[in-house]
Short mmCIF file of C-alpha atoms and ligand atoms in Angstrom, two decimals:
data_model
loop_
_atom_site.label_atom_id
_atom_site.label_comp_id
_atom_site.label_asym_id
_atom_site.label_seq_id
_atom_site.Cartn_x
_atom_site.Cartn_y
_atom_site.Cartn_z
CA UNK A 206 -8.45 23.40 -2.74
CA UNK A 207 -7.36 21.12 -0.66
CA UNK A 208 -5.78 17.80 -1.89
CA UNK A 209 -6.60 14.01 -0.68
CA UNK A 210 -4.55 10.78 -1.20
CA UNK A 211 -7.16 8.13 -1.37
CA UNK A 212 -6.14 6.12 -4.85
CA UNK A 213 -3.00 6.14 -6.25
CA UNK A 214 -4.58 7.62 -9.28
CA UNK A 215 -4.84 11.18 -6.75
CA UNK A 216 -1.80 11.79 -7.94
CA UNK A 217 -0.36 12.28 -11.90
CA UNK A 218 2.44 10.60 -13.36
CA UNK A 219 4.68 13.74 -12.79
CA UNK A 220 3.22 14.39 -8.85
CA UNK A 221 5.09 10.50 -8.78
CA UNK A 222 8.01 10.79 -10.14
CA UNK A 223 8.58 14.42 -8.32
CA UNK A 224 7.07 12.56 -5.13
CA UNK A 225 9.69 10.00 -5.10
CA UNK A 226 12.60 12.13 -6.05
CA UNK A 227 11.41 13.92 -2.62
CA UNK A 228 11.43 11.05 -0.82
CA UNK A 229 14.58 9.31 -2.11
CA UNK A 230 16.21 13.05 -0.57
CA UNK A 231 14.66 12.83 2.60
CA UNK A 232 15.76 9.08 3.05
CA UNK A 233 19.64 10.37 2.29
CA UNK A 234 18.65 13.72 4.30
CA UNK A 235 17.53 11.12 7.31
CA UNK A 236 20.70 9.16 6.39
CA UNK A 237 23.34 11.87 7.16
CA UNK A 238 21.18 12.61 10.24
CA UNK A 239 19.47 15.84 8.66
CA UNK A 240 16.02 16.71 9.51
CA UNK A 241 14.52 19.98 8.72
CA UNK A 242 10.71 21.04 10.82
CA UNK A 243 8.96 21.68 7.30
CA UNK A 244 5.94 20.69 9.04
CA UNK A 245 6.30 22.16 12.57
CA UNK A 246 3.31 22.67 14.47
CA UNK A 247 1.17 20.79 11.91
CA UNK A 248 -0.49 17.78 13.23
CA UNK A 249 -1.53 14.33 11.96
CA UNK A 250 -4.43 12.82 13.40
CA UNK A 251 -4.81 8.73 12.40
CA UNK A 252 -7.93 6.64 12.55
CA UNK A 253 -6.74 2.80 12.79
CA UNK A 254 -10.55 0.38 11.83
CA UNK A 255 -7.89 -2.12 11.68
CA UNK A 256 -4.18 -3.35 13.23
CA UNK A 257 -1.18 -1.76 11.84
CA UNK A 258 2.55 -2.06 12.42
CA UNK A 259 4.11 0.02 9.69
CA UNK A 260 1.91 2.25 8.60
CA UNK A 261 1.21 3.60 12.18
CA UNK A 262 4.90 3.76 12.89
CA UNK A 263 5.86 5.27 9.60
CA UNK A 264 3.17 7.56 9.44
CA UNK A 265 3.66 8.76 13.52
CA UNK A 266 7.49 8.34 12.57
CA UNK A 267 7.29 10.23 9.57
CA UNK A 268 5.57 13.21 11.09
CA UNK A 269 7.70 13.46 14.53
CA UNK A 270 11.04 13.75 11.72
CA UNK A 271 9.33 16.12 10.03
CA UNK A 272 8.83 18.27 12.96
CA UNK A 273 4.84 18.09 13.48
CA UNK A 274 3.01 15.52 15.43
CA UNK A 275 0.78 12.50 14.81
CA UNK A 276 -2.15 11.31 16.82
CA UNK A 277 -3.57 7.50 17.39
CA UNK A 278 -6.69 7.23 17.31
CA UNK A 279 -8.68 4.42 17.77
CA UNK A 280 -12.61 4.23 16.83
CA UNK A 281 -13.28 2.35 19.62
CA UNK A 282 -12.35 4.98 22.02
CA UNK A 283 -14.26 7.98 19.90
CA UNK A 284 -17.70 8.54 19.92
CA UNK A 285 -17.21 7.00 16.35
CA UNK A 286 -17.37 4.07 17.83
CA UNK A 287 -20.34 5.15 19.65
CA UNK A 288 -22.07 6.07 16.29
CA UNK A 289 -20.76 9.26 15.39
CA UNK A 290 -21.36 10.24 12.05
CA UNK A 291 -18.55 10.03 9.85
CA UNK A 292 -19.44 13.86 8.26
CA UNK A 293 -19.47 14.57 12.03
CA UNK A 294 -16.07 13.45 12.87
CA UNK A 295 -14.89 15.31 9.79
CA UNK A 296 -15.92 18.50 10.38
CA UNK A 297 -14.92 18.36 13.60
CA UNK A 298 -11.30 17.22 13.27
CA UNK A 299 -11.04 19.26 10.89
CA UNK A 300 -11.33 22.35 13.25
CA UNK A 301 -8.27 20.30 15.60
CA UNK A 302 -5.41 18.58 12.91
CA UNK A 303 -4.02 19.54 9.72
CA UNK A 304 -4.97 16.26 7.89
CA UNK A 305 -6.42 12.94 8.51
CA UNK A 306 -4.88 9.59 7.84
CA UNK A 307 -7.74 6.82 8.06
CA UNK A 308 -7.53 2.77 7.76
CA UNK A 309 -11.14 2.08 6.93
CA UNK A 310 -12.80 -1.28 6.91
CA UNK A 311 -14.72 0.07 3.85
CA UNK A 312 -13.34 2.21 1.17
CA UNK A 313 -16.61 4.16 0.97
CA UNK A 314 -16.23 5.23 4.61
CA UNK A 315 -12.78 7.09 3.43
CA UNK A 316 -14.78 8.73 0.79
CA UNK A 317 -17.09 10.32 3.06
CA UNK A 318 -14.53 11.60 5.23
CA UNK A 319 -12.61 13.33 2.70
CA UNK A 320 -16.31 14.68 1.16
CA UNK A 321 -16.50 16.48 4.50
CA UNK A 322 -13.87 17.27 5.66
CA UNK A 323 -11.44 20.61 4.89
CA UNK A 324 -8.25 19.15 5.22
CA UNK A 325 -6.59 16.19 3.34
CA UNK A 326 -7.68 13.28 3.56
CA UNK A 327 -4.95 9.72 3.21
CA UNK A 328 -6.08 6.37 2.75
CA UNK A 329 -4.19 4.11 5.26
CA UNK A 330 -5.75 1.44 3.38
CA UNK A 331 -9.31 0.53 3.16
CA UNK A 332 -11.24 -2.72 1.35
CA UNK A 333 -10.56 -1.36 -2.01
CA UNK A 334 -7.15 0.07 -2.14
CA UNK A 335 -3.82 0.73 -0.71
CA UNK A 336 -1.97 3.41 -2.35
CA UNK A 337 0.72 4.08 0.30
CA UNK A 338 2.01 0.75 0.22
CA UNK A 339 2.40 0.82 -3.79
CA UNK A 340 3.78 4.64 -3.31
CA UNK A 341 6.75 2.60 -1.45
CA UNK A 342 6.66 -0.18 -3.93
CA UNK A 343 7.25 2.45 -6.69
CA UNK A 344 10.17 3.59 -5.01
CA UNK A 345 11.55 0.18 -4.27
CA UNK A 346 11.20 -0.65 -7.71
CA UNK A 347 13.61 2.12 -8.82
CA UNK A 348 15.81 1.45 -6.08
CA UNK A 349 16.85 -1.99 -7.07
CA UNK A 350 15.60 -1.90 -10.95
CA UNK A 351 16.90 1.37 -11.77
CA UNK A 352 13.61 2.06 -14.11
CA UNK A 353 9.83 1.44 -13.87
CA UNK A 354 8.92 1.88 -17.91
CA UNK A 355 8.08 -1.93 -18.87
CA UNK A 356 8.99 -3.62 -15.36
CA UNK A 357 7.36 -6.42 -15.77
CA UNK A 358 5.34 -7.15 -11.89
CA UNK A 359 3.88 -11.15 -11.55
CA UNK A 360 1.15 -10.47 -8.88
CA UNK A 361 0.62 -14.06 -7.29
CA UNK A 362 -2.46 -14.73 -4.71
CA UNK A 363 -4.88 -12.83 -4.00
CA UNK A 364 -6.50 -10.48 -6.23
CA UNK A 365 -7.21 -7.61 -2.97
CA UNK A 366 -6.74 -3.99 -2.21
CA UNK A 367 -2.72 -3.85 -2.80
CA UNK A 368 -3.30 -5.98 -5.87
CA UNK A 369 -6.13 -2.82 -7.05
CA UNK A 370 -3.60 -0.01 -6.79
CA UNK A 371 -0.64 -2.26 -7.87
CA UNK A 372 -2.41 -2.77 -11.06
CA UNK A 373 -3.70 1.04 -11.10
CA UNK A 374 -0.70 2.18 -10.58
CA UNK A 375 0.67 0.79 -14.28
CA UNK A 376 -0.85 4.11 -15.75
CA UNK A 377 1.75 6.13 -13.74
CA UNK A 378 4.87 3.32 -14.22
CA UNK A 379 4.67 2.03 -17.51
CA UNK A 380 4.95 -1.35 -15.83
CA UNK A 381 2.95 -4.14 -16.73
CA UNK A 382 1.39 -6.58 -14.56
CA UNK A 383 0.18 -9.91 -14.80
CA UNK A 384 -1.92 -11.25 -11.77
CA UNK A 385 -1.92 -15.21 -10.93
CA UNK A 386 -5.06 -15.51 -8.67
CA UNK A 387 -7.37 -18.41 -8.43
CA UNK A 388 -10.64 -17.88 -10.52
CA UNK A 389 -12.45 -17.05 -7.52
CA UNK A 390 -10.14 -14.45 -5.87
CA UNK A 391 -8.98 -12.45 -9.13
CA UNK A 392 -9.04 -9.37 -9.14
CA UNK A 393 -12.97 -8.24 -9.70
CA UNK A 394 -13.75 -7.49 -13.44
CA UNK A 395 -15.12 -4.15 -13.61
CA UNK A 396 -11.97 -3.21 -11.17
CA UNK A 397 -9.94 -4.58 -14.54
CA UNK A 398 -11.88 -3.40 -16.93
CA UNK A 399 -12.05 0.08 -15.63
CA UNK A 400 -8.63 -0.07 -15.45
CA UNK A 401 -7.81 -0.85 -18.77
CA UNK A 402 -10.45 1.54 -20.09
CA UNK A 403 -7.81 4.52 -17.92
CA UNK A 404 -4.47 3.05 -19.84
CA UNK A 405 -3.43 -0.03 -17.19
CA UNK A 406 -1.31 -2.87 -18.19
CA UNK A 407 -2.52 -5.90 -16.90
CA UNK A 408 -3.47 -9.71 -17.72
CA UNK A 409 -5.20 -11.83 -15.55
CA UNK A 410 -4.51 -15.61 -15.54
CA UNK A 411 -4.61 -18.26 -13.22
CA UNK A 412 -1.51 -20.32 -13.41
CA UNK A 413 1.22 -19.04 -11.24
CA UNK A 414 4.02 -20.12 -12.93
CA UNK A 415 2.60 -18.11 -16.64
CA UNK A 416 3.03 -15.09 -14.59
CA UNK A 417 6.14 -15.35 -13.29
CA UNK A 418 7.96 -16.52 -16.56
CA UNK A 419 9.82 -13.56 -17.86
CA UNK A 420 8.53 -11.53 -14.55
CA UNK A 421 11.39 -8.83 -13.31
CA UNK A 422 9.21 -8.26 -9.83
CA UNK A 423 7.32 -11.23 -8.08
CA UNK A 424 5.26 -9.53 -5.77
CA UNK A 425 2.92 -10.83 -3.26
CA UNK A 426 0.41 -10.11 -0.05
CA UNK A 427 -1.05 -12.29 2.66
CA UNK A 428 -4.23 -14.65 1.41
CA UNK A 429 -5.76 -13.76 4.66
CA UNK A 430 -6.29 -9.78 4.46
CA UNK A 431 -7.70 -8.51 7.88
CA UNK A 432 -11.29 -9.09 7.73
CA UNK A 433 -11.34 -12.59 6.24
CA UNK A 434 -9.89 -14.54 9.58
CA UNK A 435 -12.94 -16.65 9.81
CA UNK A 436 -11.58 -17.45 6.14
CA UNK A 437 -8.72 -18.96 7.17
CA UNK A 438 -8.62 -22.78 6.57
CA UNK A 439 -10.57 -22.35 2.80
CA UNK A 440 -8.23 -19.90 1.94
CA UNK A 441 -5.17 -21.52 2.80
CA UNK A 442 -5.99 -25.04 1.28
CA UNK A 443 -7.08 -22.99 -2.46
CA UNK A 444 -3.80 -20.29 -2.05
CA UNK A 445 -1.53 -23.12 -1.39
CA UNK A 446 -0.44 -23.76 -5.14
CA UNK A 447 0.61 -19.87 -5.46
CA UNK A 448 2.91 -20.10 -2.68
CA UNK A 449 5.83 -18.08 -3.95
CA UNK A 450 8.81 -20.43 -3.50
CA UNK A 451 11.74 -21.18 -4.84
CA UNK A 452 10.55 -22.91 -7.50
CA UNK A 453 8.31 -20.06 -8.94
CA UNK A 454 11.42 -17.75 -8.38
CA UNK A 455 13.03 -19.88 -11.36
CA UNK A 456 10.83 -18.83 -13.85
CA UNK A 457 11.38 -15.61 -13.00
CA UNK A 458 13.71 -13.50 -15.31
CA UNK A 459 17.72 -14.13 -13.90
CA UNK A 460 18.05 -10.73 -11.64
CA UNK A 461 14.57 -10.62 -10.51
CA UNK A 462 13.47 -9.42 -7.33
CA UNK A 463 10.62 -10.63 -4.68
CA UNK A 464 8.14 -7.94 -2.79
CA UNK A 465 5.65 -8.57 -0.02
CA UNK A 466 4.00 -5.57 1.68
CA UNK A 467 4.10 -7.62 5.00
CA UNK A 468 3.02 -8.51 7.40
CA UNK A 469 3.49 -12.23 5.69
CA UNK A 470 2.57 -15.70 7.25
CA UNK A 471 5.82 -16.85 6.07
CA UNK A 472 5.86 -20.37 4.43
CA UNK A 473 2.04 -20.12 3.24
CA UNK A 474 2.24 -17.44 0.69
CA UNK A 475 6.04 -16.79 0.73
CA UNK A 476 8.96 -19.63 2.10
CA UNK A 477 11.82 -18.57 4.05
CA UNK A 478 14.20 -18.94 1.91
CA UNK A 479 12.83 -16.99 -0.26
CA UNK A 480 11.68 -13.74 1.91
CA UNK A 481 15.38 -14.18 3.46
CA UNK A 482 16.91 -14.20 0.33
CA UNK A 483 19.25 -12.21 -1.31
CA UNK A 484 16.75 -11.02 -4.15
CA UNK A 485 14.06 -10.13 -1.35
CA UNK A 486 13.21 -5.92 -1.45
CA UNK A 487 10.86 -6.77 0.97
CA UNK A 488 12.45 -4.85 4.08
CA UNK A 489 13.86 -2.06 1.53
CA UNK A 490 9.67 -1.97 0.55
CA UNK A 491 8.24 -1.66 4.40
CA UNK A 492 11.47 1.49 5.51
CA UNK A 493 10.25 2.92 2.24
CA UNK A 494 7.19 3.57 3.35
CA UNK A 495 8.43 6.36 5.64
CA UNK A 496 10.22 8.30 3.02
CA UNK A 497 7.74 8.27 0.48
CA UNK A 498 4.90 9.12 2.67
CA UNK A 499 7.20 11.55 4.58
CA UNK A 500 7.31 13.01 1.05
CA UNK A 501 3.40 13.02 0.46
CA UNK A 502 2.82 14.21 3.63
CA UNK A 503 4.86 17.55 2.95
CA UNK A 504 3.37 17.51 -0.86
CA UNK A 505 -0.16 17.62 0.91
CA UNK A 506 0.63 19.89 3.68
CA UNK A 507 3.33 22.16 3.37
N1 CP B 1405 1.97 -3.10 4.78
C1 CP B 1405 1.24 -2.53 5.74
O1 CP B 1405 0.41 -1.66 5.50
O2 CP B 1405 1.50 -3.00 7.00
P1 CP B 1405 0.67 -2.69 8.31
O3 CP B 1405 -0.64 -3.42 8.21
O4 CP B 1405 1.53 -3.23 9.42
O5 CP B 1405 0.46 -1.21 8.44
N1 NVA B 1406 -4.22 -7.12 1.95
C1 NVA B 1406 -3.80 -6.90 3.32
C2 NVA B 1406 -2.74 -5.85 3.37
C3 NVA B 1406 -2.15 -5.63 4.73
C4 NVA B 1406 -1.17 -4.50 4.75
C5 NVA B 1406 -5.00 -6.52 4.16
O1 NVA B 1406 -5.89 -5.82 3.67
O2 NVA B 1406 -5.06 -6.95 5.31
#
């Protein structure tokens, strides 16, 4: 049957940690200049709804190293864009490429994809999660922490898609995390509760600094996710008191490290001297995200 990689929860604790191994290989593989065609004459074909800088180059990267071949494609320039059906566009690529990698404006559009098509289907990131991005986080994690069991992740902003798998993603870790959102833009409560319910660690709260006291990870995303640009001026003026600065870096436990999936409006969400500082995985987090999904890609088609 085949497999899809739509929430981080696609894949079981084990499939991670055997996942990452992979992928902490091919980055030392990629290192010494070592690249082996496991995926020769396979091809990738990628729907962008939405911009993307590394998840179209790592993914198009990712499959050229690997010896197969990735394809752009933008909606607007399919009949998809033109009103193809979605079960349409399925069926039919799945006749021409070995998998599909799709970043959806909704998350149900992904769904239907993978319900009809025959190959895998990856989530690029939609409005509901983004499980490549936390795939790389994982790995960062390690890299810097050495563990994941009871990391302790201070999610500050906005409650949105990375923030869903990020807090998913605890069932797989053994990490806890504790989001700082304002009331309005925490994470949504059957997301938590359903969450919970599967085994997650997480607290919701709304002061930023509570969260980051004792935190080993501050993590944080853009308060403008693509989508909400009309947004812009509300959102900035109620985000502005979870800026991650210096200052909330203090609280933090001594050794503790700052993530941002990028791409960040630097000095709203996260200053300069923070994202340039010495504690910052951030870059580490974005050149993970071609090993790991190098790693997924073979897991899912190989
Ligand atoms: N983090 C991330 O997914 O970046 P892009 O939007 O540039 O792909
Ligand atoms: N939350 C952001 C992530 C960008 C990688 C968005 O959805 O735009």
């Amino acid at each position: 049957m085949k497999k899809d990689f739509i929430s981080i929860l696609d894949i079981s604790r084990e499939e991670l940690s055997n996942l990452i191994a992979h992928a902490r290989k091919l980055k030392e593989e990629r290192r010494m200049g070592v690249h082996t065609p496991v995926l020769a004459h396979k091809t990738l074909g990628m729907i962008f709804e939405k911009s993307s800088t590394r998840t179209r180059i790592s993914f198009e990267a990712g499959m050229f190293e690997l010896g197969g071949h990735a394809l752009f494609l933008n909606p607007k320039d399919m009949q998809l864009g033109r009103g193809e059906a979605i079960r349409d566009t399925a069926r039919v690529m799945s006749r021409f490429v070995s998998a599909i990698m799709i970043r959806a404006n909704r998350h149900d559009e992904v769904l239907e994809l993978a319900a009809h098509a025959d190959i895998p289907v990856i989530n690029g990131l939609s409005d509901r999660e983004h499980p490549c991005q936390i795939l790389a986080d994982i790995m960062t994690i390690e890299e810097w922490l050495f563990r994941t069991e009871g990391v302790r992740v201070a999610w500050i902003g906005d409650g949105n898609n990375v923030c869903t798998s990020l807090i998913l993603s605890t069932i797989l870790t053994g990490m806890e995390v504790v989001v700082a959102s304002p009331p309005e833009f925490a994470p949504k409560d059957d997301v938590v509760r359903d969450a919970i319910r599967m085994g997650a660690k997480v607290r919701i709260v709304n002061d930023p600094r509570e969260a980051a006291t004792g935190a080993d990870v501050i993590m944080t995303d853009t308060w403008i996710s693509m989508g909400q640009e009309e947004e812009i001026d509300r959102r900035r003026q109620i985000f502005m008191p979870y800026q991650v600065n210096a200052e909330l870096m203090a609280c933090a436990k001594p050794g503790a490290i700052v993530m941002h999936c990028l791409p960040a409006h630097r000095n709203w969400e996260i200053t300069d001297d923070v994202i340039d500082s010495k504690v910052s995985a951030v870059w580490d987090q974005a050149e993970n995200r071609l090993h790991v999904q190098k790693a997924l890609l073979v897991r899912l088609l190989a």
